[in-house]
Coordinates of N, CA and C in Angstrom, one line a residue:
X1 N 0.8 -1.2 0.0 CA 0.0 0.0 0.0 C 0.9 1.2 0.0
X2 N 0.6 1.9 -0.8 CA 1.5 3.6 -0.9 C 1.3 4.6 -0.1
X3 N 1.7 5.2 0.8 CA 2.1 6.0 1.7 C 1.1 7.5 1.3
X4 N 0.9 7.4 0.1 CA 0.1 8.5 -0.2 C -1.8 8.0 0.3
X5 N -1.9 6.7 -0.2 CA -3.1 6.0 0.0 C -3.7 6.1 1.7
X6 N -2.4 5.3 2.7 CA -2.0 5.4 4.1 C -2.8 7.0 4.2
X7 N -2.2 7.6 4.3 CA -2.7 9.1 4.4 C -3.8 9.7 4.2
X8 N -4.7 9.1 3.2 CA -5.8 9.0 3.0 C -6.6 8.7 3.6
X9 N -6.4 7.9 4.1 CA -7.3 6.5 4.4 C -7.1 7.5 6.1
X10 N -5.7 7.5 6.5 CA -6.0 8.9 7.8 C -7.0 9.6 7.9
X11 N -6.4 10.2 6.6 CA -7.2 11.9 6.8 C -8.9 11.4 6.8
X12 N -9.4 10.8 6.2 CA -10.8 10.1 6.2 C -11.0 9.6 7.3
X13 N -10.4 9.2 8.1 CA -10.6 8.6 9.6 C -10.7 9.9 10.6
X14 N -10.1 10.9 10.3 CA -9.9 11.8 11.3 C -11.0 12.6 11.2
X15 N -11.6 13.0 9.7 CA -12.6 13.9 9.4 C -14.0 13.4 9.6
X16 N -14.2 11.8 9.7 CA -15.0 11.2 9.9 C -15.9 11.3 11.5
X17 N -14.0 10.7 12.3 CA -14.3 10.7 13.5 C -14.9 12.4 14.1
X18 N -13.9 13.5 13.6 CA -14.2 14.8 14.2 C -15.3 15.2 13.7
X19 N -16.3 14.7 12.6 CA -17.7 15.3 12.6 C -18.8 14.3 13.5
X20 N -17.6 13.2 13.7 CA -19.4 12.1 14.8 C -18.7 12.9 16.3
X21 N -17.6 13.2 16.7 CA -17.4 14.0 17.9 C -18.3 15.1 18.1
X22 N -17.9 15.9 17.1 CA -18.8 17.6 16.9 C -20.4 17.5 16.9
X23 N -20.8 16.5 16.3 CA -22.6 15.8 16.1 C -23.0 16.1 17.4
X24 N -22.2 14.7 17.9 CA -22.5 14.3 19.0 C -22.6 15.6 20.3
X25 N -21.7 16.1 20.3 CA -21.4 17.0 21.4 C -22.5 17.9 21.0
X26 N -22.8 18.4 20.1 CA -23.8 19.4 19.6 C -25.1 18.6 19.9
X27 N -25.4 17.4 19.8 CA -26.4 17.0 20.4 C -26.7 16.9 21.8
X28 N -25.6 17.0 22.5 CA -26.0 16.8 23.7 C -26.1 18.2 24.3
X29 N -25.5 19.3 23.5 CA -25.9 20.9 23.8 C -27.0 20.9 23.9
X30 N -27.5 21.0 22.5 CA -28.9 20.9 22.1 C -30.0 19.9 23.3
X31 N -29.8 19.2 23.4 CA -30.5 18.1 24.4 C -30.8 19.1 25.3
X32 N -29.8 19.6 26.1 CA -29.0 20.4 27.4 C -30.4 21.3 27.4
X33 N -29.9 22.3 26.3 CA -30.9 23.7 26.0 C -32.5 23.2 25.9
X34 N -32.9 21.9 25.4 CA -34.1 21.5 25.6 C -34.9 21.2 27.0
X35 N -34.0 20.5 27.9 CA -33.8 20.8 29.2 C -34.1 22.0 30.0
X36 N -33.6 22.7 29.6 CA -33.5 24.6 30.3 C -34.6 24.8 30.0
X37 N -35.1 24.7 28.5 CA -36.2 25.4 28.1 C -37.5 25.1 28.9
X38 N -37.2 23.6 29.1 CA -38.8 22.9 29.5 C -38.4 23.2 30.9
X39 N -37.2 23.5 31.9 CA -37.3 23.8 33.5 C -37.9 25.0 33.7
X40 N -37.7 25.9 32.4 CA -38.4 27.6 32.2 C -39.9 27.6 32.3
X41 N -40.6 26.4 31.4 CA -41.4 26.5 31.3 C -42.1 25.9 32.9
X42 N -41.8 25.0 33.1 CA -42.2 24.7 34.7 C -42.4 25.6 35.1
X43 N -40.7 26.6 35.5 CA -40.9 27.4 36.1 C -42.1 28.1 36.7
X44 N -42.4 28.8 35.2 CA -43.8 30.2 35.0 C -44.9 29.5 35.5
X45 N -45.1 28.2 35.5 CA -46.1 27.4 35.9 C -46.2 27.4 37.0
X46 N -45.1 27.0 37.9 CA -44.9 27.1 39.2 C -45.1 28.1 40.0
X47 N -45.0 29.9 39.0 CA -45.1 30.7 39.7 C -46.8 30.9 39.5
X48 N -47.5 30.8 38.8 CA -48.9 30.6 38.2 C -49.2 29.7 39.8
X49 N -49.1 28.8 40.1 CA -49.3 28.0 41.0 C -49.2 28.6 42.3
X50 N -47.9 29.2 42.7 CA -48.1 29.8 44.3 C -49.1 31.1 43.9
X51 N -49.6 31.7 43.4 CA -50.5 32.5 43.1 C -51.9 32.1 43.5
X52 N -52.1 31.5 43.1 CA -53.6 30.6 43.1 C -53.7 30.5 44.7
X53 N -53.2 30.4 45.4 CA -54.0 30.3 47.2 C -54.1 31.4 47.7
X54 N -53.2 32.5 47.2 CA -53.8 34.1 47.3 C -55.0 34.4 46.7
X55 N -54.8 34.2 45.4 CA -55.9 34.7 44.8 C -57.2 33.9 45.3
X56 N -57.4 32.9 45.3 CA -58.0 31.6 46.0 C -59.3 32.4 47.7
X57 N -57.7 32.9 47.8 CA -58.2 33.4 49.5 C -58.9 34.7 49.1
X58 N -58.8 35.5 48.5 CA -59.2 36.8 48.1 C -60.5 36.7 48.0
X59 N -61.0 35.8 46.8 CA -62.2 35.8 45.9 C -63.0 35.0 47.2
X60 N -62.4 34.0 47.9 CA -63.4 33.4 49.2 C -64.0 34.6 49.9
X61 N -62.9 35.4 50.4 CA -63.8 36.4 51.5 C -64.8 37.0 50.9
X62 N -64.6 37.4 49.8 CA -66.4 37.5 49.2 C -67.3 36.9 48.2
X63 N -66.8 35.8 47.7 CA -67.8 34.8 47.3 C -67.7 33.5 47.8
X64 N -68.5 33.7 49.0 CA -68.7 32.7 50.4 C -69.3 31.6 48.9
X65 N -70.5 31.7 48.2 CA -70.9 31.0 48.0 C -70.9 30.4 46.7
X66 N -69.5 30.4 46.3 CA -69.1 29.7 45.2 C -67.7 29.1 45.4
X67 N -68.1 28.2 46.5 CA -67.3 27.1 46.8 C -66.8 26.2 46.1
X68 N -67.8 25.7 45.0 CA -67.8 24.6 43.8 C -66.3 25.1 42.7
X69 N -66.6 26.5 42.8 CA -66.1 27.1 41.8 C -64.1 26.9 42.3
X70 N -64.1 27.7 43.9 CA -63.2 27.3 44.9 C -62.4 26.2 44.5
X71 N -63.3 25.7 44.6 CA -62.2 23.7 44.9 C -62.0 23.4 44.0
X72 N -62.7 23.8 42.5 CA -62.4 23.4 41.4 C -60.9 23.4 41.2
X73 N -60.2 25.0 41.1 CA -59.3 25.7 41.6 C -57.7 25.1 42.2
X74 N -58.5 24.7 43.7 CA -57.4 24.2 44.4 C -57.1 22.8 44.0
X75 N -58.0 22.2 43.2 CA -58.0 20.4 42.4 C -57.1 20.6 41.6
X76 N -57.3 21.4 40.5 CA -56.5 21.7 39.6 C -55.3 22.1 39.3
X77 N -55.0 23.0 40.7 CA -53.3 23.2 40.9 C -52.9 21.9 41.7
X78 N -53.8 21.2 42.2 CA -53.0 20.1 42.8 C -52.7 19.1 42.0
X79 N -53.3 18.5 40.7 CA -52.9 18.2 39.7 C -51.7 18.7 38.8
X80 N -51.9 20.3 39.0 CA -50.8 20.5 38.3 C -49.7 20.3 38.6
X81 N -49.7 20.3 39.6 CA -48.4 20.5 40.8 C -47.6 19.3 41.4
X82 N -48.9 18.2 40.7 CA -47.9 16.4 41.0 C -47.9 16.3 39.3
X83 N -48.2 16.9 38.3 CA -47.6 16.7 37.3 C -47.6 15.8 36.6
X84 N -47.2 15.2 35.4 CA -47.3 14.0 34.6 C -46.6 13.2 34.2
X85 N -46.8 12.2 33.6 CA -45.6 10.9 33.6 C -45.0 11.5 31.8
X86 N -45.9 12.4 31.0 CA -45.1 13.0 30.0 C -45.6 14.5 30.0
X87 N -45.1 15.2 28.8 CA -45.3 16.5 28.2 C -47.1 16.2 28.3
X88 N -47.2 15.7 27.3 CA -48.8 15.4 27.4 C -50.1 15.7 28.5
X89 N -50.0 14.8 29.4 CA -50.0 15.1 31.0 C -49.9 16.1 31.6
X90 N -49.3 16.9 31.1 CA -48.7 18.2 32.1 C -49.1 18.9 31.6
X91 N -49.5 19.2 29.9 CA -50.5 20.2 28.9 C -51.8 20.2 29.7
X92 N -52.2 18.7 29.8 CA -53.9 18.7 29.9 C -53.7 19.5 31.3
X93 N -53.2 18.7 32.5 CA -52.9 19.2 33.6 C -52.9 20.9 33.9
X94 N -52.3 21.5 32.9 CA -52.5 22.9 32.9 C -53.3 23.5 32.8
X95 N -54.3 23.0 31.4 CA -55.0 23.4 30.6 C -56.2 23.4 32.3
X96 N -56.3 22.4 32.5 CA -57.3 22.6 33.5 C -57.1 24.0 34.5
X97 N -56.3 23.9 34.9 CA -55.8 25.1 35.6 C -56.3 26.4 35.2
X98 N -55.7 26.7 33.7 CA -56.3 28.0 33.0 C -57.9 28.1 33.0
X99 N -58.4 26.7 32.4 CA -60.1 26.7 32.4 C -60.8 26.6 34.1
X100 N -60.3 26.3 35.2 CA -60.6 26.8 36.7 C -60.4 28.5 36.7
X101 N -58.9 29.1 36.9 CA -58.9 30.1 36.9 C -60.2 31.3 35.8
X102 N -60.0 30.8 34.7 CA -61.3 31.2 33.5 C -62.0 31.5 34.6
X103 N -63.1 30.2 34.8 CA -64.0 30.3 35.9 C -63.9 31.4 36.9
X104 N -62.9 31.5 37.8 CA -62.2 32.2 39.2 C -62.9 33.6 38.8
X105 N -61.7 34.1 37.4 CA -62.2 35.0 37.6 C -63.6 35.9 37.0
X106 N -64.0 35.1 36.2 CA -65.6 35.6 35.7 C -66.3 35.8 37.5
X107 N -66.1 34.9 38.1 CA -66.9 35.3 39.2 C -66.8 36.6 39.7
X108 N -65.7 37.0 39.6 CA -65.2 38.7 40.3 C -66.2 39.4 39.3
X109 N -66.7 39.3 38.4 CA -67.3 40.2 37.6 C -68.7 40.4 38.2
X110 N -69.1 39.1 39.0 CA -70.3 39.7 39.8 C -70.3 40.1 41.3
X111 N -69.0 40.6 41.8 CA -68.5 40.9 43.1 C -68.2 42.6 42.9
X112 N -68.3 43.4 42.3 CA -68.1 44.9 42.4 C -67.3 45.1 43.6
X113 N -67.1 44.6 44.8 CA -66.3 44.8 45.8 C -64.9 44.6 45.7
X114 N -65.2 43.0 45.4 CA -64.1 42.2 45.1 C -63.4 42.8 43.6
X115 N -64.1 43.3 42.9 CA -63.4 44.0 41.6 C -62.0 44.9 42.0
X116 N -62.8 45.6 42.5 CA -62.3 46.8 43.4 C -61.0 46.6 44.3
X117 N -61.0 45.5 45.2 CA -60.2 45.3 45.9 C -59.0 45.1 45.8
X118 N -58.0 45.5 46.2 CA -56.5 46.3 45.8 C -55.8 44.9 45.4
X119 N -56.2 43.6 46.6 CA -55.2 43.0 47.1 C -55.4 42.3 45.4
X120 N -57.1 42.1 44.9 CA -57.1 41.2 44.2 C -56.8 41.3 42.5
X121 N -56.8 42.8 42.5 CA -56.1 43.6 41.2 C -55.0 43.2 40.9
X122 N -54.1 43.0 42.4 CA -52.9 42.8 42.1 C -52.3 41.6 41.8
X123 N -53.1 40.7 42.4 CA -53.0 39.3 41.8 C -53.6 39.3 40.9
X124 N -54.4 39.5 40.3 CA -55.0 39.5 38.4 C -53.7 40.5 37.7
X125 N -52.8 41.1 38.0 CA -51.9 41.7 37.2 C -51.2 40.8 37.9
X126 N -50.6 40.2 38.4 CA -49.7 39.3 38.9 C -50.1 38.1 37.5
X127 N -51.3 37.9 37.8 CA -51.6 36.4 37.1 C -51.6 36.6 35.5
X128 N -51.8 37.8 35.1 CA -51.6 38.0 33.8 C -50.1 38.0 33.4
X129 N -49.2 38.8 33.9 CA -48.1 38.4 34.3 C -47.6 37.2 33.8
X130 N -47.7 36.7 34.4 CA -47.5 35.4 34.6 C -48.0 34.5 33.4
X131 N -49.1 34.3 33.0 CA -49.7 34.0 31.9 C -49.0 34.1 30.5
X132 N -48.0 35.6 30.9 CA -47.3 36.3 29.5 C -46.6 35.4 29.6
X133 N -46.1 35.4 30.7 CA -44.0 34.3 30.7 C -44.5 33.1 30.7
X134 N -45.1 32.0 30.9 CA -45.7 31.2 30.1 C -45.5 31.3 28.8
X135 N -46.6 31.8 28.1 CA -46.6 32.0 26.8 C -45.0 32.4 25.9
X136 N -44.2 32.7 26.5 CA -43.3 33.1 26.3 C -42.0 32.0 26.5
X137 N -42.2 31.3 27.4 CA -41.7 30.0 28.3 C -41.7 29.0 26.9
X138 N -43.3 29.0 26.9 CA -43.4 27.7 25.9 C -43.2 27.8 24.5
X139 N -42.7 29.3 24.0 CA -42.4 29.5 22.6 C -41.3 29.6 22.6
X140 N -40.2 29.6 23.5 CA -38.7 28.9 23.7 C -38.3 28.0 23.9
X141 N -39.2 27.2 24.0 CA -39.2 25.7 24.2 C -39.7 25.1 23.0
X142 N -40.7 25.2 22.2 CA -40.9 25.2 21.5 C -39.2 25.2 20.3
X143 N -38.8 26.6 20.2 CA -38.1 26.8 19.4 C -36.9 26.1 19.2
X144 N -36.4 25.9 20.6 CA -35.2 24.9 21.1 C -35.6 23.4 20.5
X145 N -36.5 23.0 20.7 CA -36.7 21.6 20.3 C -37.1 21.2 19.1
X146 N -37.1 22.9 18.4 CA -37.9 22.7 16.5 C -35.8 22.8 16.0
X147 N -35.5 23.1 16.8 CA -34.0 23.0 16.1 C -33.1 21.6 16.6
X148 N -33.2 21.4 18.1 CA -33.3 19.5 18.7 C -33.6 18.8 17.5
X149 N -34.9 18.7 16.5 CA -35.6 17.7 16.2 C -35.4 18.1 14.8
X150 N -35.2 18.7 14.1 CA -34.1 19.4 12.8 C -32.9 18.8 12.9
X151 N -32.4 18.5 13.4 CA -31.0 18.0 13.7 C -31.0 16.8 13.8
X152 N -32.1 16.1 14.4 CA -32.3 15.0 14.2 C -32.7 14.1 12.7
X153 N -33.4 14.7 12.4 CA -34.2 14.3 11.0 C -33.3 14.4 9.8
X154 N -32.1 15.0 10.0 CA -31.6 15.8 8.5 C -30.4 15.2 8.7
X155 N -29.7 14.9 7.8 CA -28.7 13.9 6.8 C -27.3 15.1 7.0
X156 N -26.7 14.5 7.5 CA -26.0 13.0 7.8 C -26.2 13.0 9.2
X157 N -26.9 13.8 10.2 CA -26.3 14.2 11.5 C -27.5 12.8 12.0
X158 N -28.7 12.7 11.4 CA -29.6 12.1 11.5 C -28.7 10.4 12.3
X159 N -27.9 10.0 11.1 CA -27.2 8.7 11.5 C -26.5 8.7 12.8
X160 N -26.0 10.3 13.3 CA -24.8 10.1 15.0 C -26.3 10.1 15.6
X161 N -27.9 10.3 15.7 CA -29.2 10.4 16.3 C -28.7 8.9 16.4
X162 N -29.3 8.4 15.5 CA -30.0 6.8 15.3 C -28.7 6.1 16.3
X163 N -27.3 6.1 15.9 CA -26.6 5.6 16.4 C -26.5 5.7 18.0
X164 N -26.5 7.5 18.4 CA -26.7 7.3 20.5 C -27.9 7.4 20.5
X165 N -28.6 7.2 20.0 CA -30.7 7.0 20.6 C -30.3 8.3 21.2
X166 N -30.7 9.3 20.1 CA -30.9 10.5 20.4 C -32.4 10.8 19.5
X167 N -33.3 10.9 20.4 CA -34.7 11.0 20.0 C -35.3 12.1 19.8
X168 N -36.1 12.2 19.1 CA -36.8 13.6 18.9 C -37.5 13.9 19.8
X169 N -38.3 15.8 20.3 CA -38.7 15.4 21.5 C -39.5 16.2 21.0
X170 N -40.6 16.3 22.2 CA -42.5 16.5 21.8 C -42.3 17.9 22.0
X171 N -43.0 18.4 21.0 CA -43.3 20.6 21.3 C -44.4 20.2 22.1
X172 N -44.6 21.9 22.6 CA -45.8 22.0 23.6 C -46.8 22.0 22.9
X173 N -47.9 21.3 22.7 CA -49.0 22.0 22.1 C -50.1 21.9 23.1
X174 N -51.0 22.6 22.9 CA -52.2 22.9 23.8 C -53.0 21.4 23.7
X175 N -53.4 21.4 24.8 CA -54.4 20.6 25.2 C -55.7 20.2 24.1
X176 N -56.0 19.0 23.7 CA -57.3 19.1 23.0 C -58.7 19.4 24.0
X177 N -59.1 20.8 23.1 CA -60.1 21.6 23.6 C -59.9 22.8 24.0
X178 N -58.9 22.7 24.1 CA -57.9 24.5 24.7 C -58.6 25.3 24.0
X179 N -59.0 25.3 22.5 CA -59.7 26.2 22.1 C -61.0 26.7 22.3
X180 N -61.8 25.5 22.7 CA -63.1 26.1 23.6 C -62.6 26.5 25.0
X181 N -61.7 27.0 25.9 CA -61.6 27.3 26.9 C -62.1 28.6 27.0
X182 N -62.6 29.0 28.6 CA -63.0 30.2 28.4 C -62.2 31.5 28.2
X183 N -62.2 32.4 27.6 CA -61.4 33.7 27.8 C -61.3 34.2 29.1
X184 N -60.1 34.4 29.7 CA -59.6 35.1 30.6 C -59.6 36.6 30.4
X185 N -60.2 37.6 30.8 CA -59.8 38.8 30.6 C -59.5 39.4 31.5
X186 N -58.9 40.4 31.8 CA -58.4 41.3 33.0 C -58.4 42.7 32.6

């Protein structure tokens, strides 16, 4: 074999190995960032969640008699809050949340008191808030994982996937029925 061929057959070995190195390592960035994105999205969820026993307690002191409405409420974050065995799970799990809170606060709309009341304004701009960074949560999550799963799918990088079971991973998408949910306004 000719020493020129030797060399070849190197350089092919090296450029082979340094793009399944670079792949790989890029995949597991990328993994990394999909990671972050969906702890973000927790996150805003989680702040959505300590919210709810304030606001909870507010709308009690003067709607003694919409208890039904109440517990709906506290069911819902307690669901949210043990969470799901996937993405999936944790959509619906939310989605209930939003469609209780819906509920929550249409009731203020027949409390003029409770409208009024400083404490409860401020948790409805708290909760809107909040609502935003969500929405904002899950379109970075979203984005990180539309580039995760691009990278997966597409040639040649697709084969270092297949090779470390590097899997594609689920976007957020809303709940089936999210669109009949009620409107929230504030």
């Amino acid at each position: 074999m000719k020493k020129s061929t030797i060399w070849i057959i190197v350089a092919a070995v090296v450029i082979i190995g340094g793009y399944c190195w670079t792949t790989y390592n890029s995949f597991v960035k990328l993994g990394t960032g999909v990671e972050s994105a969906w702890a973000n999205v927790e996150t805003q969820y989680q702040r959505r969640a300590d919210l709810i026993p304030n606001l909870v307690s507010t709308v009690k002191g003067y709607a003694k008699h919409e208890q039904e409405t109440l517990d709906q409420v506290v069911e819902a974050r307690a669901k949210a809050l043990a969470g799901g065995a996937n993405i999936e799970d944790y959509v619906a799990a939310q989605q209930q949340v939003t469609t209780a809170l819906g509920r929550l606060i249409a009731i203020a709309e027949n409390y003029p008191d409770l409208k009024a009341n400083t404490n409860f304004l401020e948790l409805q701009a708290q909760l809107e808030g909040t609502e935003n960074r969500i929405a904002v949560a899950r379109n970075n999550y979203n984005d990180v994982v539309k580039v995760y799963n691009t990278k997966c799918a597409t040639f040649p990088s697709n084969l270092i996937a297949k090779i470390f079971d590097f899997e594609k991973k689920s976007l957020f998408e809303a709940a089936p029925g999210a669109e009949n949910a009620p409107k929230v306004e504030f």
